[in-house]
mmCIF file of C-alpha atoms in Angstrom:
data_model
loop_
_atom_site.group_PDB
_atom_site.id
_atom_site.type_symbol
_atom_site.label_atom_id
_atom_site.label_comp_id
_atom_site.label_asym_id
_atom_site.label_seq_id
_atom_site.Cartn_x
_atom_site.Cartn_y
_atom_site.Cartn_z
ATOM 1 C CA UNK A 1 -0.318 0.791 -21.096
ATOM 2 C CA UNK A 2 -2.101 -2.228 -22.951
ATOM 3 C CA UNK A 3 -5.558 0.219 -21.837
ATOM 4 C CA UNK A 4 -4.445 3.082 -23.166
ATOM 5 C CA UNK A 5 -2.911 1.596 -26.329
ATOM 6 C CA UNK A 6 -6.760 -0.340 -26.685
ATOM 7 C CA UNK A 7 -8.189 3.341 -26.514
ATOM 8 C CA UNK A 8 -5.547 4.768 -28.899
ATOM 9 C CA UNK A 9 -3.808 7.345 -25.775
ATOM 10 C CA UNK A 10 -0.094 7.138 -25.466
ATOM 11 C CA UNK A 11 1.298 4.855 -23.335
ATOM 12 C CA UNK A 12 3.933 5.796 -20.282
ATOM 13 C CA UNK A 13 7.393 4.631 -19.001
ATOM 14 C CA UNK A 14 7.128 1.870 -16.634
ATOM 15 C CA UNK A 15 8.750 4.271 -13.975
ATOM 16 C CA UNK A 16 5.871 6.445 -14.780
ATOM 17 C CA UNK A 17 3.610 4.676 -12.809
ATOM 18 C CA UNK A 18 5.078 4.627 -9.754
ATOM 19 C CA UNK A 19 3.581 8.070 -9.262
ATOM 20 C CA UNK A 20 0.977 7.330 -10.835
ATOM 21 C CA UNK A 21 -0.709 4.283 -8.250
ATOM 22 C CA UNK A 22 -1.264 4.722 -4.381
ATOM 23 C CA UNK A 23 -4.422 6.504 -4.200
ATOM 24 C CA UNK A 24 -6.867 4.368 -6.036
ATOM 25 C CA UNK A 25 -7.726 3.269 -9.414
ATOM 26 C CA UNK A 26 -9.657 6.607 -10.345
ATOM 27 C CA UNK A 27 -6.480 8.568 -9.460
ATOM 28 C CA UNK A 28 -4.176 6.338 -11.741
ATOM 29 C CA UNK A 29 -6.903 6.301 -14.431
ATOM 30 C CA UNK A 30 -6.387 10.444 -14.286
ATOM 31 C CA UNK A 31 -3.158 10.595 -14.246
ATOM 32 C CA UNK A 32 -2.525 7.975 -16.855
ATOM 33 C CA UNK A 33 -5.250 9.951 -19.043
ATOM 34 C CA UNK A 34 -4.742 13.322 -18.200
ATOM 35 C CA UNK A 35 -8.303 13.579 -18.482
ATOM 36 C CA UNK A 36 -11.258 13.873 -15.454
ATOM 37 C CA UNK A 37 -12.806 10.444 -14.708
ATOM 38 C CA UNK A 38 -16.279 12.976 -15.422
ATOM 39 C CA UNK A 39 -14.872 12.118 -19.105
ATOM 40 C CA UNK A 40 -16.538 9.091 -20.904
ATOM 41 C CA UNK A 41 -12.705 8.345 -22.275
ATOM 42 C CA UNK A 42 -11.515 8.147 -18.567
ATOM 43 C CA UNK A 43 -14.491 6.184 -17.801
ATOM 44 C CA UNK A 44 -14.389 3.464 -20.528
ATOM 45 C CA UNK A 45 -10.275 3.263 -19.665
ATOM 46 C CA UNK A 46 -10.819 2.806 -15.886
ATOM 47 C CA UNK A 47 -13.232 0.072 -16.623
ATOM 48 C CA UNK A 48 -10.962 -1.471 -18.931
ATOM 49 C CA UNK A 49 -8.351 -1.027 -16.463
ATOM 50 C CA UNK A 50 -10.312 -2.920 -14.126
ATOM 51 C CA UNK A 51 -10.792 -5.643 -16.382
ATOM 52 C CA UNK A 52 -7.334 -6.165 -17.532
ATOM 53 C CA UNK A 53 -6.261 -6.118 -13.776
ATOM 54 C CA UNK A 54 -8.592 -8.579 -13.292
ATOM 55 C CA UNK A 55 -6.964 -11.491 -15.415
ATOM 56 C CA UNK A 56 -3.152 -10.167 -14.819
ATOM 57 C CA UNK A 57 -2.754 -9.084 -11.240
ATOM 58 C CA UNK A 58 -0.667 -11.681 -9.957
ATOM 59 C CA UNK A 59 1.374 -12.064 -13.110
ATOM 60 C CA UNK A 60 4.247 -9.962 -11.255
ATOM 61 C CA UNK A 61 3.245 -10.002 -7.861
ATOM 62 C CA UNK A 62 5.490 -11.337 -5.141
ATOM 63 C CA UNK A 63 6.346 -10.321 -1.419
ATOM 64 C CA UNK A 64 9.415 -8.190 -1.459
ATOM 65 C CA UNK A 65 12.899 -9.990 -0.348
ATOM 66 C CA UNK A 66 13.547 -10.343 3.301
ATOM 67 C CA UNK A 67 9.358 -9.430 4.149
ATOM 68 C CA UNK A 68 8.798 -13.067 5.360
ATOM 69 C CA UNK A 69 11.922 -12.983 7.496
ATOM 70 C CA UNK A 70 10.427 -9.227 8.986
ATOM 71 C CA UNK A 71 7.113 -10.382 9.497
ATOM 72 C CA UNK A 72 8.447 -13.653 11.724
ATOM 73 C CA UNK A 73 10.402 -11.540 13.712
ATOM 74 C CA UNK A 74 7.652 -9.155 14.278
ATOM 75 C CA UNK A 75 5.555 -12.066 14.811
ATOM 76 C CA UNK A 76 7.615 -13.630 17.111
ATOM 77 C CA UNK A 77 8.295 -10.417 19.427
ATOM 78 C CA UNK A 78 4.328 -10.267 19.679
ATOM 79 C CA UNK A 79 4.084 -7.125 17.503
ATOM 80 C CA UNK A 80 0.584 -6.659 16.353
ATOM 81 C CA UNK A 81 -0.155 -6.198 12.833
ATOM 82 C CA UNK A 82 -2.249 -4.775 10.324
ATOM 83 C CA UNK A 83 -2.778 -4.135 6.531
ATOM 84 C CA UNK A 84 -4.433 -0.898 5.484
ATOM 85 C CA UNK A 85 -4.478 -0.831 1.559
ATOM 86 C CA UNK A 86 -6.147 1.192 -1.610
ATOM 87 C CA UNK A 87 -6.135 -1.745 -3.167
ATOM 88 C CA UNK A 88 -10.150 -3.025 -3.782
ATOM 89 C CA UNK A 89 -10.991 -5.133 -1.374
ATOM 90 C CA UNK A 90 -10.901 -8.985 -3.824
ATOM 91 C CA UNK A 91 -7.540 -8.107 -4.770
ATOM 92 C CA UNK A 92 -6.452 -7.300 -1.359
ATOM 93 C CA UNK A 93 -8.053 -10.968 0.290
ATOM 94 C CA UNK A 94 -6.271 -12.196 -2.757
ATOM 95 C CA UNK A 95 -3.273 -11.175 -1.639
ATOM 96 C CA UNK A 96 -3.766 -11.961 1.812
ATOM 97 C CA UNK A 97 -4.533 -15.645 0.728
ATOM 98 C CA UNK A 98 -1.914 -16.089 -1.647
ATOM 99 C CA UNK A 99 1.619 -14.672 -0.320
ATOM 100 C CA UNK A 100 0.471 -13.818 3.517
ATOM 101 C CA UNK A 101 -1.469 -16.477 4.915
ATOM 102 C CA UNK A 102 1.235 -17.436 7.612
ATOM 103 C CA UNK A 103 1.048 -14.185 9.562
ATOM 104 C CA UNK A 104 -1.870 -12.664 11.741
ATOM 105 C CA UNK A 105 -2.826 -9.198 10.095
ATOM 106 C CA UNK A 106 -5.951 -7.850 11.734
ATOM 107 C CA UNK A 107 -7.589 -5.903 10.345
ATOM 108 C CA UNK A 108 -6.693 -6.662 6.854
ATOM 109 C CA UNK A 109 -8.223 -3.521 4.765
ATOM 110 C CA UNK A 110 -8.720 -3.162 1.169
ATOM 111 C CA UNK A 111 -10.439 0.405 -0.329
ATOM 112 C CA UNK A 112 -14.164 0.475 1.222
ATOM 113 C CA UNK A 113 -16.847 2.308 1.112
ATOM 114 C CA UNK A 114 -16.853 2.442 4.784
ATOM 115 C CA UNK A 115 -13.798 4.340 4.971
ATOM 116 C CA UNK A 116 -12.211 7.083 2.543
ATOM 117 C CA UNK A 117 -9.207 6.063 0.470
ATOM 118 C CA UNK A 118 -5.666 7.160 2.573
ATOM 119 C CA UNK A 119 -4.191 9.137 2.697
ATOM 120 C CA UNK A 120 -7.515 9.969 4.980
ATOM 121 C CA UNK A 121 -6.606 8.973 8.304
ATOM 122 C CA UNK A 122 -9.838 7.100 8.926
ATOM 123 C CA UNK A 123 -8.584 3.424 8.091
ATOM 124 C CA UNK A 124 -5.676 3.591 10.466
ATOM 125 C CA UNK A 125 -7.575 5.371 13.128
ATOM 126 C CA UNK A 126 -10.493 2.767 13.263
ATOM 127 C CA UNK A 127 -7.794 0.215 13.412
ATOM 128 C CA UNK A 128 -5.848 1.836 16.334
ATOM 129 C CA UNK A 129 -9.727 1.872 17.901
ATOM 130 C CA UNK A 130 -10.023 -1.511 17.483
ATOM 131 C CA UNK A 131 -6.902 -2.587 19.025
ATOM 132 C CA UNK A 132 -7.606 0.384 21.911
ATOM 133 C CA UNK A 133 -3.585 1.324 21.378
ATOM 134 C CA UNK A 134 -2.814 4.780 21.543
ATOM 135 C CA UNK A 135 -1.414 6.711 18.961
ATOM 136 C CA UNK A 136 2.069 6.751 20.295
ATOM 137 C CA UNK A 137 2.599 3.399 20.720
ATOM 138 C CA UNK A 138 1.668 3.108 16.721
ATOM 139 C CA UNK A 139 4.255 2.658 14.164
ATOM 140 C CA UNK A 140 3.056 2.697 10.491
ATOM 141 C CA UNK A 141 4.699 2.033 8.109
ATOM 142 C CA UNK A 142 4.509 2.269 4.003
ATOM 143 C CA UNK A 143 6.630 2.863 0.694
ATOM 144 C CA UNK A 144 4.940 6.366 -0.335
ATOM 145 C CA UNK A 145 4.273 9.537 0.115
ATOM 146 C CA UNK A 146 0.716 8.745 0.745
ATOM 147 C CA UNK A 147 1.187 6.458 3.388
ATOM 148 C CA UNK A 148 3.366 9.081 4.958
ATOM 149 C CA UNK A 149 1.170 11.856 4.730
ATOM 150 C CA UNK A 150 -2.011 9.324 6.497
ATOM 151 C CA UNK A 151 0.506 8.806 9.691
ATOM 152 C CA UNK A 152 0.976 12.238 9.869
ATOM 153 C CA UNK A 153 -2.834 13.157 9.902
ATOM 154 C CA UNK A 154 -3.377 10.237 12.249
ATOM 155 C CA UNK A 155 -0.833 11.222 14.939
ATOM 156 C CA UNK A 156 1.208 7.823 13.750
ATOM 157 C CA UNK A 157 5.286 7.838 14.027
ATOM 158 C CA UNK A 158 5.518 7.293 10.007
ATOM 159 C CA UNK A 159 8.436 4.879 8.821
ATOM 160 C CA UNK A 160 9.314 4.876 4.980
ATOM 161 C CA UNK A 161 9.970 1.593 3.344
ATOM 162 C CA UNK A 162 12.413 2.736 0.758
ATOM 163 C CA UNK A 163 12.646 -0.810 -1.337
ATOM 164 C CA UNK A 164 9.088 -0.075 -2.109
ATOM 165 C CA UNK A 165 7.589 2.082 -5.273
ATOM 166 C CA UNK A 166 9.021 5.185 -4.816
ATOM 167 C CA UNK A 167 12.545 5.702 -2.640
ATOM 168 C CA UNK A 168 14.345 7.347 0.181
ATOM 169 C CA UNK A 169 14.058 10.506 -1.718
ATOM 170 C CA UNK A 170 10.250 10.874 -2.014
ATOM 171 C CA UNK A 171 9.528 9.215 1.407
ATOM 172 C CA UNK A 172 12.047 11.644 3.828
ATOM 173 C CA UNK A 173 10.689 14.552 2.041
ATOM 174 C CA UNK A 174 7.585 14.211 2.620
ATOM 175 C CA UNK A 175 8.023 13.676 6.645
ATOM 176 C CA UNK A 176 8.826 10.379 7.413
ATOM 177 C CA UNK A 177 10.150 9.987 10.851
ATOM 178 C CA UNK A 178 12.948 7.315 10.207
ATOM 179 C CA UNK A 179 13.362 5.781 6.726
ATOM 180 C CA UNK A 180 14.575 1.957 6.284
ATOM 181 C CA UNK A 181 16.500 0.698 3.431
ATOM 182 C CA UNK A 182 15.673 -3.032 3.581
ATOM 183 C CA UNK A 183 13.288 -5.021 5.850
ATOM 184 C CA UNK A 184 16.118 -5.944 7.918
ATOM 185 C CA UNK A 185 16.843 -2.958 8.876
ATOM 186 C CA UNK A 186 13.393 -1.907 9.463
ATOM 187 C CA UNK A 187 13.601 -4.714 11.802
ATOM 188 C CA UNK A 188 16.725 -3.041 13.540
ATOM 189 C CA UNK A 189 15.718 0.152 13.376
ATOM 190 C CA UNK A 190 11.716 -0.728 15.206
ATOM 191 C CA UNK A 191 13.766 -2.815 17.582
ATOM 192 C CA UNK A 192 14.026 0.050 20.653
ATOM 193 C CA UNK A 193 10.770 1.419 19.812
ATOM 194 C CA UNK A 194 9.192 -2.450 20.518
ATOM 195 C CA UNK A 195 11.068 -2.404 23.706
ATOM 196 C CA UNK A 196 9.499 0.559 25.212
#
């Protein structure tokens, strides 16, 4: 909103944006604008974007409540993990450094050229390659309808994290297998599949 206001376009409600981030920053610089980024307007905001971003992106950023206590458990129970994000790639190492340091997530994938953004199912394939797992002993799991929709064209069992941007609603609708609620009861509900 501090973009658009800088490039006199109206802003949007907070909730807004939800929708509005997942695939990328050209996506949420269209749908913010309501304008192509083939527009000079779109261009000049998704730079701006980018530059704002870059001196406020940890301002509000912090792992959701109960993730630490998930990931230790998975951890412990010798789950393999992963990160496959549209995030840009210094962002997501920034992340990585800052708030997830104490767990082994490997690959950790920000948006690349050398894959397309998801919900292509490249990212998460190559990853399943590396690890030489098949796809049905794969669980992925993510907090929108995009992440959904790139376990789906992977093969991938898709679990919905509904404390994450966007809800039970969005995530069972558009296929997830199971749905959790909180990380604790992603925990219970992986439980049986990690003992197979």
């Amino acid at each position: 909103n501090t973009v658009l206001n800088q490039h006199g376009l109206p802003p949007h409600p907070v909730d807004a944006y939800r929708h509005f981030i997942g695939r990328g920053v050209v996506h949420l610089c269209e749908r913010a604008t309501g304008l192509s980024l083939a527009d000079p307007l779109a261009q000049a905001v998704a730079k701006a974007f980018r530059d704002e971003y870059r001196r406020r992106w940890r301002d509000h950023t912090r792992l959701y409540p109960g993730i630490s206590e998930l990931l230790d458990r998975l951890t412990g129970a010798a789950v393999r993990m992963a990160v496959l994000t549209n995030k840009p790639p210094p962002y997501a190492e920034l992340n990585r450094e800052l708030f997830l340091s104490r767990w082994t997530l490997d690959p950790f994938w920000g948006a690349g050229e050398e894959r397309p953004l998801k919900p292509a199912p490249d990212g998460l394939l190559d990853i399943l390659d590396r690890w030489q797992l098949p796809k049905h002993q794969a669980v992925y799991v993510g907090d929108t309808d995009t992440d959904v929709e790139t376990a789906r064209a992977a093969g991938v069992f898709a679990v919905g994290a509904a404390w994450g941007f966007r809800g039970r609603k969005e995530l069972e609708s558009s296929g997830a297998d199971l749905v959790a609620d909180t990380p604790a009861q992603l925990w219970t509900l992986l439980r049986p599949r990690l003992a197979n």
